[in-house]
Coordinates of N, CA, C and O and ligand atoms in Angstrom, one line a residue:
X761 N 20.4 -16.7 25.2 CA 19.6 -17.8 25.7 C 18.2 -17.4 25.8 O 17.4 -18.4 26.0
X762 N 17.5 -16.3 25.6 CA 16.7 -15.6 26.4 C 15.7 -15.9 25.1 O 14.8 -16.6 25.0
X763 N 16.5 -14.9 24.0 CA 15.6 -15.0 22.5 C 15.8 -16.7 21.8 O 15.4 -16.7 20.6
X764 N 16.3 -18.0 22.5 CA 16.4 -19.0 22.0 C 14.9 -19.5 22.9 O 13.8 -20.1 22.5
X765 N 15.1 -19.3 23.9 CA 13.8 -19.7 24.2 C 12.4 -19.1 23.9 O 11.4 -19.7 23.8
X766 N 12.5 -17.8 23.8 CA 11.6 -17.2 22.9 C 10.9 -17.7 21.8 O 9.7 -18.1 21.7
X767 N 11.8 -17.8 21.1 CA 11.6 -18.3 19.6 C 11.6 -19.7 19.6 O 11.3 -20.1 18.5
X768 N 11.9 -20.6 20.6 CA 10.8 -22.1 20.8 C 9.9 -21.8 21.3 O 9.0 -22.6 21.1
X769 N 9.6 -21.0 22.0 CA 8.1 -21.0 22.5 C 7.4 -20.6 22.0 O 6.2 -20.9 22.3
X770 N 7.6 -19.4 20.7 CA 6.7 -19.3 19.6 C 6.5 -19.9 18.6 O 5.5 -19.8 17.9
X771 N 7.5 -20.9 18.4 CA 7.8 -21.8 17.4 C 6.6 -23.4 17.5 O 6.3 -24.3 16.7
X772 N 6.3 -23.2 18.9 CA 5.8 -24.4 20.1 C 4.2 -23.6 19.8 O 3.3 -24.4 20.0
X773 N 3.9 -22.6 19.6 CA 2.6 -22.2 19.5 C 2.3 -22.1 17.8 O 1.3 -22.4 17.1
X774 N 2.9 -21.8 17.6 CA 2.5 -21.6 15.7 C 2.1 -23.0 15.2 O 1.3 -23.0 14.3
X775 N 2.6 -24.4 15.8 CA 2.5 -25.4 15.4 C 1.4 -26.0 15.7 O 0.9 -26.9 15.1
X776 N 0.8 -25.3 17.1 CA -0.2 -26.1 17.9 C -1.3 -24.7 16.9 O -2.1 -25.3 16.2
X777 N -1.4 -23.8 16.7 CA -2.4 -23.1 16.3 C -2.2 -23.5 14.4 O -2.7 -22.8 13.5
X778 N -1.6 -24.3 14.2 CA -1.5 -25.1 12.8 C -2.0 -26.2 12.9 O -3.0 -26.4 12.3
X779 N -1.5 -27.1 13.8 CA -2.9 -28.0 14.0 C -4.4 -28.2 14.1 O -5.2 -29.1 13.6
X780 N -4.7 -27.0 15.2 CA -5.9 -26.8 15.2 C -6.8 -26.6 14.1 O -8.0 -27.0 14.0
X781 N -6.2 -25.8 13.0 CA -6.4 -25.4 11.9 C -6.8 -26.7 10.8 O -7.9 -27.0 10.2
X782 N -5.9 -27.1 10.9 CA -6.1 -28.3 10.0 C -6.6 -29.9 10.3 O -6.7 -30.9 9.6
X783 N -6.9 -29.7 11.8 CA -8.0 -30.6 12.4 C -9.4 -30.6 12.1 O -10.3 -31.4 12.3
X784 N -9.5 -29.3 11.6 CA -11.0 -28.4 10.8 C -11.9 -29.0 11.7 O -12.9 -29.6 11.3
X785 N -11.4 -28.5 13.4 CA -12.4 -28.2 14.4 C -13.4 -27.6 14.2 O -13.1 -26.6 13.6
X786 N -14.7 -27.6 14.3 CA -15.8 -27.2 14.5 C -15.6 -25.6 14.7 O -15.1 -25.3 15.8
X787 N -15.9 -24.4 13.6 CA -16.0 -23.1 14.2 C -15.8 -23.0 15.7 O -16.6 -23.7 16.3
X788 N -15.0 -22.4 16.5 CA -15.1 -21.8 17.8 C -16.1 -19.8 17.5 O -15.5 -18.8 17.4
X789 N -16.7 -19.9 17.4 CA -17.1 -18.6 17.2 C -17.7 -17.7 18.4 O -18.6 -18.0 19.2
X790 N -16.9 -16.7 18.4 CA -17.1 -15.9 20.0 C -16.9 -14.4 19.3 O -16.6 -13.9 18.2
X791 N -17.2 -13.8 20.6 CA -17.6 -12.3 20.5 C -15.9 -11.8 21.4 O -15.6 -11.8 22.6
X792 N -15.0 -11.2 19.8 CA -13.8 -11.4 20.3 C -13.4 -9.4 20.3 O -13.9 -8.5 19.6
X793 N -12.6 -9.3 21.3 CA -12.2 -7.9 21.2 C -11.0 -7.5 20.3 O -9.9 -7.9 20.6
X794 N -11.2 -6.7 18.9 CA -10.3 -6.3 18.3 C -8.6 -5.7 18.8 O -7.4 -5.8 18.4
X795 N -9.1 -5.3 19.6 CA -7.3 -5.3 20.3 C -6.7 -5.9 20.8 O -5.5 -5.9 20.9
X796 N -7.7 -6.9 21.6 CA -7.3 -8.3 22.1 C -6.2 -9.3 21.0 O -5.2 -9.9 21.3
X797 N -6.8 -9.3 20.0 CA -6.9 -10.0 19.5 C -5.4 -9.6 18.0 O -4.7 -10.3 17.2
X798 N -5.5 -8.3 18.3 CA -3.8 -7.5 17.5 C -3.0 -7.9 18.2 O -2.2 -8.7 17.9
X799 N -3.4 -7.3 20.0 CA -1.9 -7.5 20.5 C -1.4 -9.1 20.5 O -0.1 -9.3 20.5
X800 N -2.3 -10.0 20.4 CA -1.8 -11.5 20.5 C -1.1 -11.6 19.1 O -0.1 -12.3 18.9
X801 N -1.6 -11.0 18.2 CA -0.6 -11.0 16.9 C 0.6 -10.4 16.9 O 1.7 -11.0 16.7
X802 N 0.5 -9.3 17.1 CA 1.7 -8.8 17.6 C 2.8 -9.2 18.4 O 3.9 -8.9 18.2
X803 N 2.4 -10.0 19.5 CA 3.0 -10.7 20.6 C 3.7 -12.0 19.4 O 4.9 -12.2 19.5
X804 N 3.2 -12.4 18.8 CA 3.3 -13.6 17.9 C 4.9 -13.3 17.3 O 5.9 -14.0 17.5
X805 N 4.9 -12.1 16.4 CA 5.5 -11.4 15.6 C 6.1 -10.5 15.5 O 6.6 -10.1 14.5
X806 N 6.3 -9.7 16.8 CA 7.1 -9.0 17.7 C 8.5 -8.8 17.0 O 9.1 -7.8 16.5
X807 N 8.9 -10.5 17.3 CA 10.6 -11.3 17.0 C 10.6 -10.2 15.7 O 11.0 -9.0 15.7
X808 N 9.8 -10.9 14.4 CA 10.1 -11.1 13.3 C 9.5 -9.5 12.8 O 9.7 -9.6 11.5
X809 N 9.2 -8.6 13.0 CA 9.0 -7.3 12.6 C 10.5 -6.6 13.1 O 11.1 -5.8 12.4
X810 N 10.8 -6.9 14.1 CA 12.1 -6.2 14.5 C 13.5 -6.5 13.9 O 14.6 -5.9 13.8
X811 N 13.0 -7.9 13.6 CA 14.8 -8.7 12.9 C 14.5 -8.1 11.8 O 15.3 -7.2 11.4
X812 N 13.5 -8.2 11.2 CA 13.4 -7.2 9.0 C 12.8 -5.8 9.4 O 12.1 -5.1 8.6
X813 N 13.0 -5.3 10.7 CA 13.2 -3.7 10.4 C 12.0 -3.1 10.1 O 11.9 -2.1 9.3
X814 N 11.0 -3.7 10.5 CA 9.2 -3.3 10.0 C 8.7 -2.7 11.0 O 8.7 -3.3 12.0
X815 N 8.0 -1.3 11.0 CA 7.5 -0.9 12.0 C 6.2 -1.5 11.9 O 5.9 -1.9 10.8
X816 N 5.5 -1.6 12.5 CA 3.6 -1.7 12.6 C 2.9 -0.8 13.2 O 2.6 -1.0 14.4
X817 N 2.1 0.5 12.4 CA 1.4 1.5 13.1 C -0.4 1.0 13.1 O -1.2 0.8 12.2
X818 N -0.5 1.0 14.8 CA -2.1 0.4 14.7 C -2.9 1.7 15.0 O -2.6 2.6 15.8
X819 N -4.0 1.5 14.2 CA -5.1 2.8 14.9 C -6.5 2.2 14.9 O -7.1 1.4 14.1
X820 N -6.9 2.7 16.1 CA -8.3 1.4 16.6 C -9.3 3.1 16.5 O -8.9 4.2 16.8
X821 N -10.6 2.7 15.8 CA -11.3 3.9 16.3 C -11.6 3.5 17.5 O -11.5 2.4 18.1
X822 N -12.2 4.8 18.1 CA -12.8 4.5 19.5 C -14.0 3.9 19.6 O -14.5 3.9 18.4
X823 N -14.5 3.5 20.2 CA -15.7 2.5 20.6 C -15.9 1.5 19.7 O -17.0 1.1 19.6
X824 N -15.0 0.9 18.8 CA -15.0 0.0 18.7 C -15.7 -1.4 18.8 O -15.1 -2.1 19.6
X825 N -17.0 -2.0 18.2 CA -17.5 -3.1 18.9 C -16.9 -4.6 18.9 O -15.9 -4.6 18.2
X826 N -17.0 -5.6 19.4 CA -16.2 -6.9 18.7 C -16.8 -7.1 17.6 O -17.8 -6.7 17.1
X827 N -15.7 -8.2 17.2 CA -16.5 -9.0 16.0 C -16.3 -10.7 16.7 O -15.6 -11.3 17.5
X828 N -17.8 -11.1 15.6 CA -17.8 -12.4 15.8 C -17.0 -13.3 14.8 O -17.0 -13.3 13.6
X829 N -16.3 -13.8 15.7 CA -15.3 -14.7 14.5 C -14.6 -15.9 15.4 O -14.9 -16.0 16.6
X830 N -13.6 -16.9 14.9 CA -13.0 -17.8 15.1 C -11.6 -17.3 15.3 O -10.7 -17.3 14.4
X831 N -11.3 -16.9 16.8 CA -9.7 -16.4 17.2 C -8.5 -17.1 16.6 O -7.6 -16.4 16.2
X832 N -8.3 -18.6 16.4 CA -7.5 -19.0 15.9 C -7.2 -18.9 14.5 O -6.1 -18.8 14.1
X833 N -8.4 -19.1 13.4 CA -8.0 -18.8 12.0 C -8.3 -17.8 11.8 O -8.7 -17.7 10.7
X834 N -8.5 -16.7 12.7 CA -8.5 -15.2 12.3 C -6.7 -15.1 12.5 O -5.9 -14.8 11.6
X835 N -6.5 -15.3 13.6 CA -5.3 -14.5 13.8 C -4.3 -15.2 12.9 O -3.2 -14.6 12.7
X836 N -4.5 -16.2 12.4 CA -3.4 -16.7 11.1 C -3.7 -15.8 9.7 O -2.9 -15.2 9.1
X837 N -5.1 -15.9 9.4 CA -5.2 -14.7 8.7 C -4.4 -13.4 8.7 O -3.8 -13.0 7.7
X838 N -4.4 -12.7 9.9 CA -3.6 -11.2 9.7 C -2.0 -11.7 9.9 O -1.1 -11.2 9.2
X839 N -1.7 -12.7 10.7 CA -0.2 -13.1 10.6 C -0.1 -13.4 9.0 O 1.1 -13.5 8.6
X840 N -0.8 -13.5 8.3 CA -0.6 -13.9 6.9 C -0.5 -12.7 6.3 O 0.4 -12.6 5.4
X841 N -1.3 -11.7 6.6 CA -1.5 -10.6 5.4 C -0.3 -9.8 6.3 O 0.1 -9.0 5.5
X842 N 0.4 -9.6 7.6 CA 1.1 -8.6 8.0 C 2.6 -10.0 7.3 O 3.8 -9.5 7.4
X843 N 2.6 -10.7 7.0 CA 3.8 -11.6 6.8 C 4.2 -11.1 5.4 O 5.4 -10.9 5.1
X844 N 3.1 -11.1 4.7 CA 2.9 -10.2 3.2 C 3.3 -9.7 3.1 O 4.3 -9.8 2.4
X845 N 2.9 -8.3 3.6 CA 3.4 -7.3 3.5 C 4.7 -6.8 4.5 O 5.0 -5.6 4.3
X846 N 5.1 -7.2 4.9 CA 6.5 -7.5 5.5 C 7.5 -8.0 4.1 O 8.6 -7.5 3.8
X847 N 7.0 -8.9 3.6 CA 7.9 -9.4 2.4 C 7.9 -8.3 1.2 O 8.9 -8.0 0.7
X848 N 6.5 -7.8 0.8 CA 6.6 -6.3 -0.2 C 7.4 -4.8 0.5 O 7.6 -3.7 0.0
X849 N 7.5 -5.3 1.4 CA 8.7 -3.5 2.0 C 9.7 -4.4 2.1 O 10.7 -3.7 2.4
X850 N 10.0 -5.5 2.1 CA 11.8 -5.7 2.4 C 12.8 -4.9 1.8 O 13.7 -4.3 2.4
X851 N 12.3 -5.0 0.4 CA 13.7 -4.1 -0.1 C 13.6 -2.7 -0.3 O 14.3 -2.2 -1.2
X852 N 12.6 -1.8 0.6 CA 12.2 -0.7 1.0 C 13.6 -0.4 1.1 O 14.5 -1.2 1.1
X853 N 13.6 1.2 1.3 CA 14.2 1.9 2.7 C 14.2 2.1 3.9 O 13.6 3.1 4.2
X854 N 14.8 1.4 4.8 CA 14.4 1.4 6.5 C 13.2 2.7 6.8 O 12.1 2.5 7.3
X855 N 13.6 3.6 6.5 CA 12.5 4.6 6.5 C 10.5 4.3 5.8 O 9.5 4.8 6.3
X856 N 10.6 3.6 4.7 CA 9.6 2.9 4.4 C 9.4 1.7 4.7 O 8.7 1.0 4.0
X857 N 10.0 1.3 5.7 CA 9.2 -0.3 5.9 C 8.2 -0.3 7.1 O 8.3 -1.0 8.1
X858 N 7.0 0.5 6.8 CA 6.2 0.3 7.8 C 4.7 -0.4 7.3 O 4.6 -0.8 6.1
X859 N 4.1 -0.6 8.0 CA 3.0 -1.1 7.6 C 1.8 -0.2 8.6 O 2.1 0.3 9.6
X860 N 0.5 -0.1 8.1 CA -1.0 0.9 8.8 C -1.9 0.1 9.4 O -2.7 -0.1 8.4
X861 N -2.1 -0.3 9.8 CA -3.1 -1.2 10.5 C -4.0 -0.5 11.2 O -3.6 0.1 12.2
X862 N -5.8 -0.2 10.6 CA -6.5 0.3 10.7 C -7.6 -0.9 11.0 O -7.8 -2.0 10.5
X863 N -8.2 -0.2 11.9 CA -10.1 -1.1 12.4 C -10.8 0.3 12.5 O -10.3 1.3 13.0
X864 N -12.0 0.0 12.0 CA -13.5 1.1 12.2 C -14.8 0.1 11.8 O -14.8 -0.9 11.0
X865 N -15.8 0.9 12.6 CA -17.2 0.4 12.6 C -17.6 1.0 11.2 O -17.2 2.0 10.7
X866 N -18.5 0.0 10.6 CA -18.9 0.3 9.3 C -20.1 -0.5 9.7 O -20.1 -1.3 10.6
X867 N -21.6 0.0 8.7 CA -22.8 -0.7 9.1 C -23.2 -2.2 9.4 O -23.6 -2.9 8.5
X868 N -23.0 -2.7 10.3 CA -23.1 -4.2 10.5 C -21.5 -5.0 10.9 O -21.4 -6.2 11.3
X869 N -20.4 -4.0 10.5 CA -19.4 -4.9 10.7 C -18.5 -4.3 11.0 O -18.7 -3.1 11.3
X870 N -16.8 -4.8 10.9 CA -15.4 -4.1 11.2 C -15.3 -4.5 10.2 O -15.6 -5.5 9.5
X871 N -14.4 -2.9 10.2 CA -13.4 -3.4 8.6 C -12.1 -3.2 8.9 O -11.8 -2.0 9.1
X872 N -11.2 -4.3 9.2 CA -10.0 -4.4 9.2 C -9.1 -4.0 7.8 O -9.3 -4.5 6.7
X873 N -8.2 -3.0 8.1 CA -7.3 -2.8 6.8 C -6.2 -2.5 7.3 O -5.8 -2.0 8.3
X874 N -5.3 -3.4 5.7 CA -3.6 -3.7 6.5 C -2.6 -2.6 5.3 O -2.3 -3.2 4.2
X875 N -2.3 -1.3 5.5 CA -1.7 -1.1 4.2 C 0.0 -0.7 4.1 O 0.7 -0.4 5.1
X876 N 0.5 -0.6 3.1 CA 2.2 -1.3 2.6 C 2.5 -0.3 1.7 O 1.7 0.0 0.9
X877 N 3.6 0.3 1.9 CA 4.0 0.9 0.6 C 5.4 0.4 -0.2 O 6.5 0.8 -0.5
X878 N 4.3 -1.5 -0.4 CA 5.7 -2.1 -0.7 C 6.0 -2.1 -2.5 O 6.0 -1.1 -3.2
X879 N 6.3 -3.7 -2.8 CA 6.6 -3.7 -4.2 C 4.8 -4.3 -4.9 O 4.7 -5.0 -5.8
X880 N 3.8 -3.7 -4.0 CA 2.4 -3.7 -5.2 C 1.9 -4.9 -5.7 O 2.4 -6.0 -5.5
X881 N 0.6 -4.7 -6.3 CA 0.0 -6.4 -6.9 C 0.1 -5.8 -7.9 O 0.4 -4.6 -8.3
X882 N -0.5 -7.4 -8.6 CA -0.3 -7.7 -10.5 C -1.6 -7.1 -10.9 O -2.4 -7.1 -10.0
X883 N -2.0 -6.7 -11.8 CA -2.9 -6.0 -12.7 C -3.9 -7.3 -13.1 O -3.5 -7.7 -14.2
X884 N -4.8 -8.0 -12.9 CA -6.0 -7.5 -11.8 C -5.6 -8.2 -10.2 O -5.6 -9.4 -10.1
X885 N -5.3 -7.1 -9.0 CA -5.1 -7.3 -8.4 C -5.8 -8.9 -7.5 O -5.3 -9.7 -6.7
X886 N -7.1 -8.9 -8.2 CA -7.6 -9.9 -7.6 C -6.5 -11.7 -7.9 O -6.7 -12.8 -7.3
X887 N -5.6 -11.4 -8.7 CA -5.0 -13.0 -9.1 C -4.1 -13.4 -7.3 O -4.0 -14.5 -6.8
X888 N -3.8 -12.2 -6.9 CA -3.2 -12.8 -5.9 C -3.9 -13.9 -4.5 O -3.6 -14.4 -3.4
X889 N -5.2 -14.0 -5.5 CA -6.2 -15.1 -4.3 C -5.9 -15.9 -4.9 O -6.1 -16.9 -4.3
X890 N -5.4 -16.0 -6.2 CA -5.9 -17.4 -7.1 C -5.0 -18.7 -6.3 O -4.0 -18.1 -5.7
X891 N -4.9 -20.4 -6.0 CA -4.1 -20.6 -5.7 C -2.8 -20.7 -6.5 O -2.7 -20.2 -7.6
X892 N -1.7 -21.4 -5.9 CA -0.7 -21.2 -6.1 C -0.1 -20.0 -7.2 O 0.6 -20.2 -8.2
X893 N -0.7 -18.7 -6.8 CA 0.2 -17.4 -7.4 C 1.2 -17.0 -6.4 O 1.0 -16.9 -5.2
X894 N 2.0 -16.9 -6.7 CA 3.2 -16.3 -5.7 C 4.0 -16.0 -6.8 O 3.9 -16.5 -7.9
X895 N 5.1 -14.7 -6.3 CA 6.5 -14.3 -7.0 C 7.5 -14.5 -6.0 O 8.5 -13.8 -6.0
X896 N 7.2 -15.2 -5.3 CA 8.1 -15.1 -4.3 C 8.9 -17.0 -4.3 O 8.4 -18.1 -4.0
X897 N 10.5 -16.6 -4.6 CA 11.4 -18.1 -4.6 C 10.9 -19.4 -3.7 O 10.8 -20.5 -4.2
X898 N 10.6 -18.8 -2.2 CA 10.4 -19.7 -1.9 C 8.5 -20.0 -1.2 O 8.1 -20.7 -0.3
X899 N 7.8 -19.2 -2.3 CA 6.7 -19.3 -1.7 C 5.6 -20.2 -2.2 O 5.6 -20.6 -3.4
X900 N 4.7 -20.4 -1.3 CA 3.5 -21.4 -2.4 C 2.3 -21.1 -2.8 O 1.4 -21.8 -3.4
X901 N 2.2 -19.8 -2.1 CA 1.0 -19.0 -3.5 C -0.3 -19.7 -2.5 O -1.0 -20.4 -3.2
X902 N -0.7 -19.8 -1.3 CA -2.0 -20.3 -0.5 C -1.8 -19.6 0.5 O -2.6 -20.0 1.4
X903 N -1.2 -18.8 0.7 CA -1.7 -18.0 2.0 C -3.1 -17.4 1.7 O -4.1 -17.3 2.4
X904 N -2.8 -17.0 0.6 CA -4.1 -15.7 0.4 C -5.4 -16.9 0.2 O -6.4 -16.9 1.0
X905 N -5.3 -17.8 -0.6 CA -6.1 -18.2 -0.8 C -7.3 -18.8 0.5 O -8.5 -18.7 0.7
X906 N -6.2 -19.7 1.4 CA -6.7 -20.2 2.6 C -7.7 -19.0 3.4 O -8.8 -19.2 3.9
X907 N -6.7 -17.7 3.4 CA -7.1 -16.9 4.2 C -8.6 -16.3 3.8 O -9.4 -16.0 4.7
X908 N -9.0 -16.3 2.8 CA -10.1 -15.8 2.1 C -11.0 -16.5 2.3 O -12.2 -16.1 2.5
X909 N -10.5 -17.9 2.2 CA -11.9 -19.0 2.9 C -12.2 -19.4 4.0 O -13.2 -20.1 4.3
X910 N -11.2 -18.7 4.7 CA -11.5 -18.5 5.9 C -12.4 -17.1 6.4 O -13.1 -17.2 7.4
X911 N -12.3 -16.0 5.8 CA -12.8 -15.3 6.3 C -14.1 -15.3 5.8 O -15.1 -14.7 6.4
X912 N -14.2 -15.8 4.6 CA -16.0 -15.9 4.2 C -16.4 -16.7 5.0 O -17.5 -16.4 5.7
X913 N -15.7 -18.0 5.3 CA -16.3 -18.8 6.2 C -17.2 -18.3 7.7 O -18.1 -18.9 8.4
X914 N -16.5 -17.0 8.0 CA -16.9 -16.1 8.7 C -18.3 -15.3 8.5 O -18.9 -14.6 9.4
X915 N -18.6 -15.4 7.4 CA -19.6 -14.4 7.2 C -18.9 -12.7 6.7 O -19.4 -11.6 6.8
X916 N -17.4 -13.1 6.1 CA -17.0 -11.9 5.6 C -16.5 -11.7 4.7 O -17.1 -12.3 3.7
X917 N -15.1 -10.8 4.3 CA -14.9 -11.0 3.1 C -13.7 -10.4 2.9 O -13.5 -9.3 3.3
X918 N -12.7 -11.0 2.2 CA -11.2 -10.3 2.3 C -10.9 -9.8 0.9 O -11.4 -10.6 0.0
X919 N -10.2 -8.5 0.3 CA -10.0 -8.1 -1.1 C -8.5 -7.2 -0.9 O -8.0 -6.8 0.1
X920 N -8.1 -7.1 -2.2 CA -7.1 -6.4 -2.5 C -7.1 -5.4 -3.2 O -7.6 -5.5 -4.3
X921 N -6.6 -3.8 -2.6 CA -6.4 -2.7 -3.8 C -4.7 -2.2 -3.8 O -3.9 -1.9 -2.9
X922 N -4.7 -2.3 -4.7 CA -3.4 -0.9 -5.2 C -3.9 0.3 -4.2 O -5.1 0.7 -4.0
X923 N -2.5 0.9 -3.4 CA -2.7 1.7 -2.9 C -2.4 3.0 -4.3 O -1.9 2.8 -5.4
X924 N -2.8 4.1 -3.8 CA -2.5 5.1 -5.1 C -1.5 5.8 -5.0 O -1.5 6.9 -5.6
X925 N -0.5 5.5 -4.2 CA 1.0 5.7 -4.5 C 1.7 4.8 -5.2 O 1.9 4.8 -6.4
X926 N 2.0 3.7 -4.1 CA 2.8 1.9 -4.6 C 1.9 2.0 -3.4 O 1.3 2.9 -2.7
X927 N 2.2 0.3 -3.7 CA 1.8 -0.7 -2.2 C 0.6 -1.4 -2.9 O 0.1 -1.5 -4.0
X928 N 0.3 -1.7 -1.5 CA -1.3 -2.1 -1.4 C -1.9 -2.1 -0.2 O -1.1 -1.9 0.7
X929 N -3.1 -2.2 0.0 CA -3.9 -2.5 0.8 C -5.2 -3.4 0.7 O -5.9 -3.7 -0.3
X930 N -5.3 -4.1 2.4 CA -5.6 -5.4 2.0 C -6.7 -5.0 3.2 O -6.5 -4.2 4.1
X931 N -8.2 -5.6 2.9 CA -9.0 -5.3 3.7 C -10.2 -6.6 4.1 O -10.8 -7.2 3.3
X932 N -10.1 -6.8 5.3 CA -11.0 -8.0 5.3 C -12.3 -7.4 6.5 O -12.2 -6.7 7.6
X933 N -13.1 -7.9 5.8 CA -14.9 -7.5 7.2 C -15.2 -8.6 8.1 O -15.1 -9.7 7.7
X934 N -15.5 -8.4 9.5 CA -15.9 -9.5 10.2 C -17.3 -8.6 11.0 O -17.4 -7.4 11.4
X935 N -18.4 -9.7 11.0 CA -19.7 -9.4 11.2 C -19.1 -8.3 12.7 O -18.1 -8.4 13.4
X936 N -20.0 -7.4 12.9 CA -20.0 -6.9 14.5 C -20.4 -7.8 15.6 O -20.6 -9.0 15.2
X937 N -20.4 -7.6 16.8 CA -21.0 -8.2 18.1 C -22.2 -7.3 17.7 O -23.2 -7.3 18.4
Ligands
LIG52 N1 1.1 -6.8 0.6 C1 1.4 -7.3 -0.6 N2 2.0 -6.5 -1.6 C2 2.4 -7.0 -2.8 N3 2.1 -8.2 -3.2 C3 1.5 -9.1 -2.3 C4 1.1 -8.6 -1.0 N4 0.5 -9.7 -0.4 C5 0.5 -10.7 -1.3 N5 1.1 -10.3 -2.4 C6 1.3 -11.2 -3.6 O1 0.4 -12.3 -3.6 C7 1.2 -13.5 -3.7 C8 0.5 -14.6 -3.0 O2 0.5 -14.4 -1.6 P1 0.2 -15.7 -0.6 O3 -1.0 -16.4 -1.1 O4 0.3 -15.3 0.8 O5 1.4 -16.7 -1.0 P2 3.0 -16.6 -0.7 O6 3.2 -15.6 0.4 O7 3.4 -18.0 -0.4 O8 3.6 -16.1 -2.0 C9 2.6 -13.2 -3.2 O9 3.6 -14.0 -3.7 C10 2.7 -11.7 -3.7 O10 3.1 -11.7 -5.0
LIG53 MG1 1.9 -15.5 2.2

């Protein structure tokens, strides 16, 4: 009963932070705390890393500053790119389905990086912004896309590399405080 109400109550917020979204409310832009602003993702996603067996390793440098950004279509952004990459380790080995989640100060901004040692991008990794690319049965190929315009809309900027094992890694900048 416990995880039924759970999962309407997350189900009850994903919808209202979808609306807000696509009300294309006026920027909210605030000076937001990067850990703040994981653990609410995490809290989000909690359920759904544990039912597909995904670990999530975060590492925050220390002193850390905020960044200025819009809390609600940021945190759909990383629910997007940790959703991702959750779907490229599925057919991992329990032992490889983790994902790195790194933040550090770089001159003027954070650089957020999410990395996978899943099933990899297409050769030029950049197609996976394009819209509707996906390999995925039931997917529609605009996460990435949305998410990119969202984050320039920020003043930043989201990209993809091949990690140099497998995988990938996905890296997006948000101005500093
Ligand atoms: N972490 C990742 N590893 C490998 N491929 C990825 C990753 N993230 C995204 N992709 C590729 O990019 C495509 C587009 O992603 P997205 O725009 O979120 O749409 P969707 O998830 O609906 O397919 C995915 O279908 C997948 O092929
Ligand atoms: Mg997606």
């Amino acid at each position: 009963m416990q995880d039924i109400v759970q999962a309407d109550d997350r189900a009850a917020s994903i919808i209202l932070r979808l609306r807000t979204m696509l009300k294309r409310a006026a920027p909210d832009r605030q000076t937001l705390s990067v850990g703040e602003v994981v653990e609410e993702v995490l809290h989000f996603m909690r359920a759904d890393l544990l039912r597909r067996g995904v670990q999530l390793r975060v590492s925050m440098a220390p002193g850390l500053p905020g960044v200025v950004a819009d809390r609600v279509p940021l945190e759909q952004v990383l629910i997007n790119l940790i959703g991702n990459a959750c779907d490229a380790v599925a057919a991992n080995a329990p032992e490889q389905r983790w994902l790195a989640f790194e933040a550090r100060h770089e001159a003027g901004h954070v650089r957020l990086s999410l990395t996978d040692q899943g099933s990899g991008l297409p050769e030029p990794a950049e197609r996976v912004f394009e819209p509707f690319y996906t390999t995925k049965d039931a997917g529609l190929g605009l996460g990435l896309t949305i998410s990119r315009s969202i984050i320039v809309a920020q003043g930043g900027r989201l990209w993809a590399e091949p990690h140099p094992d497998r995988g990938a890694t996905f890296h997006l900048t948000l101005p500093a405080a």
